[in-house]
C-alpha atoms as one frame of an Amber mdcrd trajectory, in Angstrom:
protein
  99.503  88.083 112.268  96.002  86.791 113.958  96.037  89.215 117.268  97.420
  92.147 114.645  94.912  92.747 112.510  92.170  91.576 115.232  93.625  95.066
 117.248  94.044  96.835 113.580  90.056  96.081 113.320  88.828  96.948 116.845
  90.731 100.147 116.415  88.673 100.447 113.490  85.742  98.971 114.449  85.843
 101.903 117.666  87.215 105.080 115.858  83.493 104.187 113.267  81.131 103.409
 115.626  82.325 106.948 117.671  82.540 108.714 113.997  79.215 107.388 113.178
  77.518 110.019 115.822  79.565 113.116 113.978  76.232 112.289 111.614  73.441
 113.293 114.126  75.458 116.329 115.305  75.876 117.798 111.237  71.881 116.411
 110.794  71.108 118.754 113.932  73.570 121.919 112.926  72.332 121.760 109.039
  68.519 121.441 110.452  69.258 124.367 112.996  70.865 126.458 110.541  67.879
 125.627 107.926  65.575 126.836 111.126  67.654 130.539 111.762  67.292 130.674
 107.086  63.870 130.125 107.230  62.279 131.344 110.337  64.841 134.257 111.254
  66.545 135.089 107.712  69.952 134.939 109.268  73.001 132.768 108.504  75.956
 132.634 109.558  79.964 131.879 108.812  80.631 129.829 111.482  77.551 127.066
 111.467  78.460 126.283 107.184  81.888 126.047 108.254  81.162 124.221 111.063
  78.754 121.421 108.442  81.751 121.315 106.335  84.241 120.530 109.245  82.235
 117.833 110.874  81.081 116.467 106.837  85.462 116.396 107.001  85.751 114.372
 110.082  82.912 112.071 109.118  84.941 110.818 106.230  88.376 111.222 107.055
  87.634 109.264 110.357  85.336 106.980 108.985  87.586 106.007 106.418  89.537
 103.294 107.625  85.866 102.062 109.254  84.583 101.809 105.457  87.579  99.914
 103.800  87.411  97.280 106.859  83.811  96.792 105.760  84.556  96.953 102.206
  82.282  99.965 101.774  84.581 102.089  99.702  84.399 102.688  96.145  85.769
  99.389  94.179  85.359  99.424  89.850  83.750  95.897  90.585  84.024  94.276
  86.894  85.529  90.543  87.966  85.987  90.746  91.126  83.412  89.294  92.732
  83.891  86.665  90.128  86.935  86.007  91.115  87.933  83.060  94.142  88.938
  84.245  97.658  92.319  83.889  96.597  92.272  85.071  94.309  90.499  87.834
  95.542  93.483  88.025  98.271  96.222  89.126  95.840  93.658  92.118  94.236
  94.070  92.921  98.010  97.585  92.504  98.876  99.077  93.786  95.198  95.828
  96.790  95.341  97.611  97.477  99.257 100.800  96.954  99.294 101.345  98.944
  95.291  99.170 101.636  95.676  96.701 101.884  98.894  99.796 102.362 101.294
 102.596 104.158  99.286  99.884 106.819  98.155  98.575 106.562 102.653 102.561
 107.124 103.068 102.662 109.815 100.510 100.211 111.542 101.571 100.338 111.481
 105.598 103.431 112.895 105.334 102.545 115.745 103.449  99.327 116.577 105.038
 100.668 116.422 107.997 103.355 118.986 108.092 100.909 121.339 105.949  98.682
 121.026 108.726 101.427 121.855 111.647 102.297 125.628 109.268  98.646 125.560
 110.185  99.285 125.537 113.173 102.649 127.234 113.410 100.688 130.334 112.125
  96.928 129.980 114.248  95.372 129.464 111.169  91.484 130.059 111.583  88.918
 130.821 108.950  89.563 134.129 106.418  86.073 134.991 106.354  84.416 137.428
 109.290  82.797 135.170 111.548  83.857 131.730 111.261  85.807 129.307 113.358
  89.132 129.709 114.332  91.500 126.980 114.845  91.323 126.056 111.331  94.590
 123.484 111.775  92.213 120.948 113.866  90.563 119.789 111.366  93.852 119.991
 108.964  95.221 117.457 111.273  91.843 115.234 110.729  93.662 114.255 107.141
  96.815 112.656 108.470  95.052 111.113 111.863  91.920 109.820 109.254  94.749
 108.457 106.406  96.593 106.990 109.404  93.961 104.817 110.628  93.180 103.874
 106.821  97.263 103.088 106.713  96.325 100.684 110.050  93.103  99.431 107.879
  95.427  98.690 104.605  98.278  96.916 106.229  94.888  94.403 107.882  94.229
  93.532 104.722  98.005  93.058 103.811  98.296  90.801 106.796  95.101  89.486
 106.213  95.368  88.200 102.383  98.737  86.953 103.351  96.599  84.630 105.440
  94.017  83.502 103.015  97.057  82.857 100.589  98.438  80.894 103.053  95.668
  79.286 103.692  94.617  78.174 100.753  98.151  77.093  99.602  97.647  74.445
 102.254  94.454  73.655 101.274  96.139  73.219  97.616  98.390  70.506  99.067
  96.737  68.395 100.555  94.338  67.797  97.878  97.292  67.191  95.840  98.863
  64.583  97.780  95.493  62.675  98.115
C-alpha cells in the first residue's frame, strides 16, 4: 500500500509542479493583452480565450496536487480538533462515499462530452477564437483522473493510519 501511495503522490507532485509554470504563462498573456489594449487600443478573441484555457488547465490539472497538500476547500468546524485516527475516518468515508463516486461519474460523462467535441472538430464559436476547443474539454477528465488518483492515495493512507492506530491501541491495552 505504501508503494502505491508513494507512486500516486509522486505523480501528482510532478504534475502540480509542472502545471505551476502555467501561472507564469497566464501572467504573461494577461500582461500582453493589457499592453495591447492600453497602448494599441486593440484586443483579440483568441487572447481572451487563451487566458481562460490556461486558467482552466491550472485549476483542473492542479486539483490532485491541491488535494495532496490539503489545500482544497474544507468546511472545517471540527476536523482540526479531531485526533489523527478520527481525521483518518473522515477522510476515508468522505473519499469513498462522496469524492470517488462523484469523480467516477464526472470523468465518465466529461470524457464523452470531450469525445463528441473532438468528433465534431469543435472550435471557438467566435470569429478569431481558438480552434480545437476539444483539447480544453479533454483536460476535464484528465484533471479529474489525477484527482481520483489522489483520492485513492487518501483512502489507502487513511487505512494505514487506522491500522497503525488500532495496533497502538491494542498494545496499550495489553500493557
